[in-house]
Amino acid sequence: MSLSLSTAPVAEATPAATRVRAHWTDRLALALLGVAALALLCFVLAPIVMILAKSVQNRDGSLAGLAHFRAYLESPALLRSVWNSVWVSALATALTVPLAFTFAYALTRSRIACKGMLRNLAMIPLLAPSLLAAISFIFWFGNQGLLKPYMGETQIYGPLGIVASMVFATFPHALMILITALSLTDARLYEAADALGTSTLRKFLTITVPGARYGLVSAAMLVFTYAISDFGIPKVIGGNFHMLATDIYKLVIGMQDFSQGAVVSLMLLVPVAVTYYIDARAQRRQMALMTARSVPYVPRRSRRFDLSMAAFCWIMAALMVAVMGMAIYASFVKLWPYNFSLSLDHYRVGLVEGGVVDSYFNSLRMAIACALLGPVFIFSTAYLLEKTRGLDWLRGFVRLMAVLPMGVPGLVLGLGYIFFFVPAANPLNVMYQTLGILVLVTIVHYYASCHLTAVTALKLLDSEFEAVSASLKVPFYTTFLRVTVPACLPAILDISRYLFINAMTTVSAVVFLYGADTKLASVEIVNLDESGDIGPAAAMATLVVLTSAFACLLYYLLQRVLDARTQAWRQSGRND
C-alpha cells in the first residue's frame, strides 16, 4: 500500500476554500479531542470520585465524615484483611520475580534450544482467567486432590493456595517485562569485563542486575499490584482467609453496605498507589541502556550453563502445562475422584442443561465488542494527542486520564461504576446491567496498557507526515486513514487481541455490573465453584482457554495477511 498523499482534489480548490477547509478540519480535530476528554472524564474520573464521595456518606445519603474510616480502623477483622493482603502479595512477588528473572535470563543469555516454544508455554496463563489456577490446584492438592495423600495435614485452601495460584497467574506478566529488560544489553560492557578478568558472578552483580534494575522494579510492582487486587483466586481457593478484595465483595454483595465497601476500596488503592510511586521513581532514575554505538549481546555457548538453564525452563514449562492441563482434564472427568472415565457431562449437563452456557456467549459477544470498539477509540484518541496541536491544557488532562486506570484495581473500578451509573438522575442509568456497561468497564480497565502501546507506535512515525499533509492542505483524517492506520496496523491488532483476551478472562471489573441476562463466563466460574459444581466450573474455564487460544491463532493469521498488504514498505526498507 502506498504511503504517498494524493493532492489531486486539493489542486482544484480555490485558496479561500482551502483556508476554510483547513480551518474547519483543525476545529474538528480539537472537537474530537474534547469529546474524548469528556468520555474519559465520565467513565474514568467520575466513578473514582463517586467512590470518594460514597465513603463519607451514610446509607441514607447524609454526610458521615470520617466515621466509616474510624469504624474500619477500629475493626480487628478488617485490619487483619489488610495485613493478609499485604504479606500474601509480597510473598507472591518474592517468588514470582526471581523465577521469571531466571527464565528470562535463560532465554536471553543462554544458547538453549526451542526458545520460542518455551516462551509460548510460559505465556499459557494469559489465556485463562486467573481463577483457573485456583481450580487446578484444588484438583491437584484439595481435599479430594490427586496429590492430597502427600500433603499430610497441610491445606491448600488459604494462603498457600492463594500464593501458588498468584505465582502461576502473574508469571507471564513479569516474564514479558524482564525479557525486554535483559534484551537491552550492550555487549561492550561484558567484553571490557572479560578483558579485566572479571568473574562470572561479579559480571552478573555489577552489569546484568544494575542494567535490568528498572525491569526488576517494574515486574515486582506489577506482580504485587495484580496479587493484592485480584478477586477470583482468593474467592475460589482462599477458604476462610480474608483479603481486601474478598472483603469488598462481601460488603457490597452480601451486606449491601456500599459506604463501607467504598472505604475498603480506598484502602485497596493505598498499596497500589505506593507501588506506582516506587515504579515512577525508579523510571526517573533509569538511564538509557542502548546507544547508537551499542553492540548487541550474543550469548556464548557453555554446556554446563546451557544444560542447567534448559532444565530450569523445561521444569517451569512442565509446571505451567500441568496446572493448565489439570483443569482441562478435570472438565472431562465423569465424577471426580470416584470415576475417572472421560465424559462430556460437565459440558452437556453442567453447562448446557444447567442453563449457564449463555454466559459463555455473553463473554464472547463482549470480547468481540471490546476488540472492535476499543482500538478505534483508544488509537484515535492517542493520534489526536500526539499528531494534532492546540488546547495544551486539555491534552495534559487526557494523558492523565489515559494512564489513571493503570493504578485502579478492577474491583474498585467496578464499584465506582455502580455508584456512577445506578442513580436515576444519571441519564446513563439505562446502561446499568447491560452488555454495554460491561464492554465499557473492560475497555477502561485495560485502557492504560493499550494507550501506551498506541502512543509508542505513533512516536515511531515521523511528524513530517502531518507537516507535509498540512502544507498540502490535506485533512488530518485523510492522513490518519491512509498513512497512520496502515503504518500502525500491527500495534492496533495487538491492542485488539489484548482487549479480546482480557475481556474473556476478566472477573474483578465486571463482578458487580452484570444482570440476569448478561452474566459472563468468568463470573459464572466463580458462582459454579461457590455452589460446589467445580467440574462445570473447570469446563467453563476450559471453554475460555480454548476460545482465547483460537482467537490468538486468528489474530496471527490476520496479521500475516494484513502485513503482506500494508507492511511491505518495512521489508523493502530492510532489503535496501
XYZ file of C-alpha atoms in Angstrom, residues 120-516:
397
model
C 4.958 -19.656 24.414
C 4.467 -22.316 27.090
C 5.356 -19.769 29.763
C 2.668 -17.427 28.406
C -0.118 -20.020 28.764
C -1.649 -18.388 31.887
C -2.524 -15.297 29.850
C -5.197 -17.312 28.025
C -7.136 -18.255 31.147
C -8.990 -16.469 33.949
C -6.749 -16.126 36.990
C -9.044 -18.393 38.991
C -8.329 -21.336 36.660
C -5.072 -21.801 38.558
C -7.014 -21.964 41.816
C -9.381 -24.589 40.371
C -6.445 -26.630 39.097
C -4.654 -26.578 42.447
C -7.836 -27.789 44.112
C -7.866 -30.792 41.767
C -4.180 -31.402 42.486
C -3.987 -30.720 46.231
C -7.542 -30.142 47.511
C -9.392 -32.392 49.932
C -10.038 -34.815 47.066
C -6.991 -33.923 45.006
C -4.692 -36.408 43.320
C -1.694 -35.442 45.466
C -3.560 -34.834 48.730
C -2.102 -38.006 50.367
C 1.355 -36.424 50.042
C 0.252 -33.168 51.671
C -0.199 -34.538 55.185
C -2.014 -32.029 57.370
C -1.124 -29.145 55.062
C -4.140 -27.478 53.441
C -4.116 -25.894 50.002
C -7.100 -23.735 50.992
C -5.851 -20.431 52.343
C -2.596 -18.528 51.890
C -0.679 -21.488 50.417
C -3.163 -21.951 47.578
C -3.519 -18.214 47.021
C 0.250 -17.697 46.723
C 0.725 -20.712 44.435
C -2.118 -19.574 42.172
C -0.827 -15.995 42.142
C 2.617 -17.150 41.057
C 1.103 -19.072 38.156
C -1.164 -16.191 37.094
C 1.442 -13.412 37.342
C 4.480 -15.267 35.988
C 3.968 -14.355 32.286
C 3.352 -10.685 33.108
C 6.679 -10.437 34.944
C 8.423 -12.517 32.274
C 7.472 -10.148 29.443
C 8.927 -7.154 31.298
C 12.131 -8.948 32.266
C 12.783 -10.327 28.784
C 12.609 -6.769 27.474
C 14.903 -5.513 30.256
C 17.518 -8.208 29.665
C 17.396 -7.798 25.888
C 18.659 -4.208 26.091
C 22.287 -5.022 26.773
C 25.491 -3.558 25.375
C 27.950 -6.380 24.672
C 30.903 -3.985 25.059
C 30.385 -3.932 28.832
C 30.885 -7.687 29.030
C 33.840 -7.566 26.649
C 35.544 -4.991 28.861
C 34.814 -7.080 31.944
C 36.280 -10.178 30.273
C 39.410 -8.230 29.325
C 39.850 -7.297 33.003
C 39.417 -10.911 34.108
C 36.136 -10.291 35.931
C 34.440 -13.391 37.315
C 31.025 -14.507 36.063
C 29.365 -13.744 39.405
C 30.847 -10.257 39.545
C 29.706 -9.524 35.977
C 26.218 -10.651 36.937
C 26.123 -8.429 40.036
C 27.766 -5.348 38.517
C 26.459 -5.388 34.914
C 23.426 -7.629 34.493
C 21.468 -6.785 37.643
C 22.042 -2.999 37.515
C 21.143 -2.974 33.818
C 17.874 -4.800 34.498
C 17.112 -2.860 37.691
C 14.195 -0.909 36.284
C 12.724 -4.067 34.751
C 13.004 -5.836 38.105
C 11.293 -2.981 39.925
C 8.538 -2.750 37.316
C 7.961 -6.508 37.372
C 7.806 -6.526 41.172
C 5.360 -3.621 41.265
C 3.160 -5.219 38.606
C 3.041 -8.587 40.356
C 2.332 -7.011 43.753
C -0.460 -4.845 42.334
C -2.006 -7.799 40.493
C -1.849 -10.015 43.574
C -3.285 -7.544 46.062
C -6.175 -6.536 43.806
C -7.141 -9.943 42.368
C -10.539 -11.210 43.425
C -11.019 -14.566 41.703
C -8.143 -16.519 43.261
C -8.848 -15.768 46.956
C -12.550 -16.261 46.303
C -12.048 -19.773 44.911
C -9.182 -21.163 46.993
C -8.916 -18.731 49.909
C -11.252 -20.595 52.250
C -11.683 -18.545 55.429
C -8.571 -16.481 54.745
C -9.761 -12.883 54.413
C -8.266 -10.384 51.978
C -9.276 -6.876 50.944
C -10.654 -7.931 47.553
C -12.972 -10.558 49.037
C -13.994 -8.172 51.825
C -15.203 -5.642 49.258
C -17.231 -8.365 47.548
C -18.834 -9.486 50.814
C -19.639 -5.935 51.918
C -21.243 -4.991 48.595
C -22.924 -8.240 47.512
C -23.560 -9.909 50.865
C -24.272 -6.973 53.201
C -25.227 -4.255 50.708
C -23.001 -1.893 52.709
C -21.811 0.343 49.891
C -20.317 3.023 52.133
C -18.065 0.568 53.943
C -17.284 -1.078 50.624
C -16.138 2.300 49.317
C -13.875 2.713 52.348
C -12.276 -0.697 51.806
C -11.858 0.162 48.109
C -9.928 3.281 49.049
C -7.786 1.186 51.394
C -7.026 -1.093 48.456
C -5.904 1.936 46.452
C -3.240 2.856 49.038
C -0.754 -0.014 48.454
C -1.389 0.200 44.701
C -0.580 3.927 44.753
C 2.604 3.241 46.742
C 3.789 0.652 44.212
C 3.242 3.011 41.296
C 5.067 5.795 43.144
C 8.061 3.484 43.622
C 7.894 2.449 39.977
C 7.782 6.086 38.830
C 10.815 6.947 40.990
C 12.739 4.027 39.531
C 11.781 5.061 35.992
C 13.111 8.596 36.506
C 16.454 7.214 37.673
C 16.762 4.732 34.812
C 19.408 5.596 32.242
C 19.464 4.528 28.595
C 20.883 1.039 28.200
C 21.405 1.150 24.450
C 23.102 3.907 22.465
C 23.885 4.380 18.802
C 27.271 2.708 19.352
C 25.953 -0.247 21.326
C 26.776 -3.773 20.208
C 24.036 -6.424 20.559
C 24.861 -9.088 23.112
C 25.226 -12.610 21.707
C 25.466 -15.327 24.364
C 28.336 -17.755 24.196
C 27.840 -21.482 24.273
C 28.524 -23.077 27.662
C 27.493 -26.694 28.004
C 27.038 -26.766 31.781
C 25.260 -23.396 31.963
C 23.036 -24.136 28.964
C 22.026 -27.516 30.375
C 21.125 -26.036 33.753
C 19.108 -23.222 32.142
C 17.347 -25.681 29.837
C 16.465 -27.911 32.788
C 15.021 -24.973 34.721
C 12.987 -23.700 31.766
C 11.546 -27.088 30.888
C 10.611 -27.728 34.526
C 8.800 -24.372 34.666
C 7.106 -25.054 31.329
C 6.030 -28.502 32.544
C 4.528 -26.949 35.687
C 2.610 -24.441 33.565
C 1.245 -27.222 31.377
C 0.427 -29.338 34.444
C -1.619 -26.568 36.047
C -3.463 -25.708 32.852
C -3.793 -29.343 31.800
C -5.294 -30.477 35.099
C -8.199 -28.041 34.832
C -8.840 -29.115 31.244
C -8.573 -32.814 32.125
C -10.882 -32.446 35.132
C -13.534 -30.862 32.938
C -13.840 -34.208 31.111
C -13.722 -36.499 34.167
C -17.145 -38.024 34.820
C -17.169 -37.897 38.638
C -14.096 -36.695 40.495
C -12.468 -38.562 42.285
C -14.598 -41.710 42.042
C -14.997 -42.210 38.311
C -12.140 -41.017 36.102
C -13.724 -42.112 32.848
C -13.892 -39.323 30.278
C -17.246 -37.757 29.545
C -18.821 -34.556 28.242
C -21.333 -34.455 31.116
C -19.875 -31.297 32.634
C -20.345 -29.539 29.321
C -23.689 -31.073 28.396
C -25.383 -31.317 31.796
C -23.436 -28.776 33.833
C -23.331 -26.011 31.244
C -25.964 -26.554 28.533
C -28.746 -28.203 30.533
C -27.766 -26.213 33.599
C -28.599 -23.053 31.693
C -25.236 -21.372 32.255
C -23.740 -21.785 28.794
C -25.363 -18.471 27.826
C -22.772 -16.733 29.978
C -20.059 -18.036 27.653
C -21.748 -16.476 24.632
C -22.203 -13.240 26.582
C -18.464 -13.203 27.206
C -17.800 -13.905 23.550
C -20.058 -11.050 22.446
C -18.484 -8.701 24.967
C -14.958 -9.689 23.927
C -15.735 -9.123 20.233
C -17.252 -5.717 21.031
C -14.194 -4.745 23.095
C -11.853 -5.932 20.341
C -13.703 -3.884 17.699
C -14.670 -0.707 19.559
C -11.748 -0.382 21.974
C -8.945 0.029 19.407
C -10.968 2.619 17.459
C -11.388 4.944 20.445
C -8.002 4.278 22.033
C -5.921 4.676 18.888
C -7.906 7.664 17.626
C -7.509 9.435 20.961
C -3.782 8.691 21.026
C -3.490 10.062 17.474
C -5.287 13.289 18.424
C -2.928 13.663 21.380
C 0.298 13.014 19.505
C -0.303 14.306 15.997
C -2.518 17.394 16.361
C -1.906 20.750 18.030
C -3.848 23.134 20.254
C -5.636 23.028 23.637
C -2.469 22.048 25.503
C -4.235 22.295 28.867
C -6.769 19.698 27.743
C -4.080 17.363 26.438
C -2.493 17.090 29.867
C -5.857 16.064 31.316
C -6.421 13.437 28.616
C -2.938 11.984 29.142
C -3.566 11.725 32.881
C -6.947 10.050 32.383
C -5.416 7.617 29.886
C -2.914 6.223 32.396
C -5.073 6.560 35.535
C -6.790 3.124 35.113
C -3.356 1.509 35.472
C -3.429 2.352 39.186
C -7.074 1.425 39.846
C -7.845 -2.238 40.651
C -10.693 -3.718 38.654
C -12.810 -4.361 41.748
C -12.557 -0.693 42.754
C -13.378 0.470 39.233
C -16.418 -1.793 39.093
C -17.690 -0.472 42.417
C -17.215 3.090 41.174
C -19.305 2.238 38.119
C -22.146 1.143 40.413
C -22.071 4.469 42.254
C -21.915 6.416 38.983
C -24.493 4.560 36.872
C -27.119 3.482 39.423
C -28.549 6.926 40.393
C -31.703 7.593 38.388
C -30.610 11.200 37.866
C -27.788 9.986 35.626
C -29.070 9.723 32.030
C -26.603 6.855 31.531
C -28.515 4.813 34.119
C -30.102 2.776 31.307
C -26.702 1.147 30.676
C -26.533 -0.484 34.116
C -26.517 -4.302 33.978
C -26.404 -4.270 30.171
C -23.699 -5.685 27.945
C -22.764 -2.105 27.065
C -21.558 -1.238 30.550
C -19.537 -4.475 30.681
C -17.827 -3.540 27.414
C -17.211 -0.027 28.720
C -15.708 -1.012 32.076
C -13.487 -3.648 30.438
C -12.064 -1.178 27.927
C -11.453 1.369 30.692
C -9.882 -1.251 32.968
C -7.245 -2.126 30.360
C -7.086 1.321 28.759
C -3.663 2.364 30.058
C -1.661 -0.502 28.538
C -3.445 -0.095 25.196
C -2.892 3.663 25.229
C 0.824 3.272 25.890
C 1.053 0.747 23.044
C -0.675 3.164 20.664
C 1.491 6.115 21.744
C 4.660 4.056 21.316
C 3.646 3.099 17.768
C 2.734 6.698 16.889
C 6.019 8.071 18.211
C 7.858 5.825 15.770
C 6.258 7.717 12.865
C 7.988 10.893 11.767
C 5.958 14.057 12.358
C 6.820 15.003 8.769
C 3.733 13.108 7.619
C 1.487 15.616 9.393
C 3.686 18.561 8.366
C 3.540 17.600 4.686
C -0.206 16.992 4.943
C -0.718 20.427 6.487
C 1.378 22.117 3.807
C -0.646 20.367 1.098
C -3.913 21.226 2.900
C -4.821 17.557 3.213
C -7.340 16.982 6.052
C -5.913 15.256 9.111
C -8.416 12.413 8.846
C -7.129 11.587 5.357
C -3.580 11.304 6.686
C -4.886 9.271 9.605
C -6.753 6.752 7.456
C -4.318 6.477 4.546
C -0.960 6.746 6.324
C -1.110 6.398 10.106
C -3.527 3.480 10.421
C -1.807 1.272 7.810
C 1.626 2.026 9.270
C 0.486 1.284 12.837
C -1.704 -1.694 11.979
C 0.448 -4.225 13.925
C 0.036 -2.162 17.105
C -3.709 -1.799 16.506
C -4.053 -5.566 16.140
C -2.044 -6.056 19.337
C -4.449 -3.749 21.173
C -7.450 -5.604 19.756
C -6.051 -9.013 20.726
C -5.137 -7.765 24.212
C -8.666 -6.468 24.790
C -10.304 -9.643 23.460
C -8.327 -11.994 25.687
C -8.726 -9.853 28.790
C -12.446 -9.433 28.139
C -12.797 -13.221 28.067
C -10.852 -13.695 31.300
C -11.645 -10.650 33.472
C -13.522 -11.138 36.732
C -12.952 -8.294 39.157
C -14.045 -5.362 36.998
C -17.379 -6.926 35.988
C -18.416 -8.863 39.089
C -20.686 -6.036 40.323
C -22.152 -4.934 36.992
C -23.781 -7.884 35.230
C -27.508 -8.524 35.083
C -29.602 -11.666 34.879
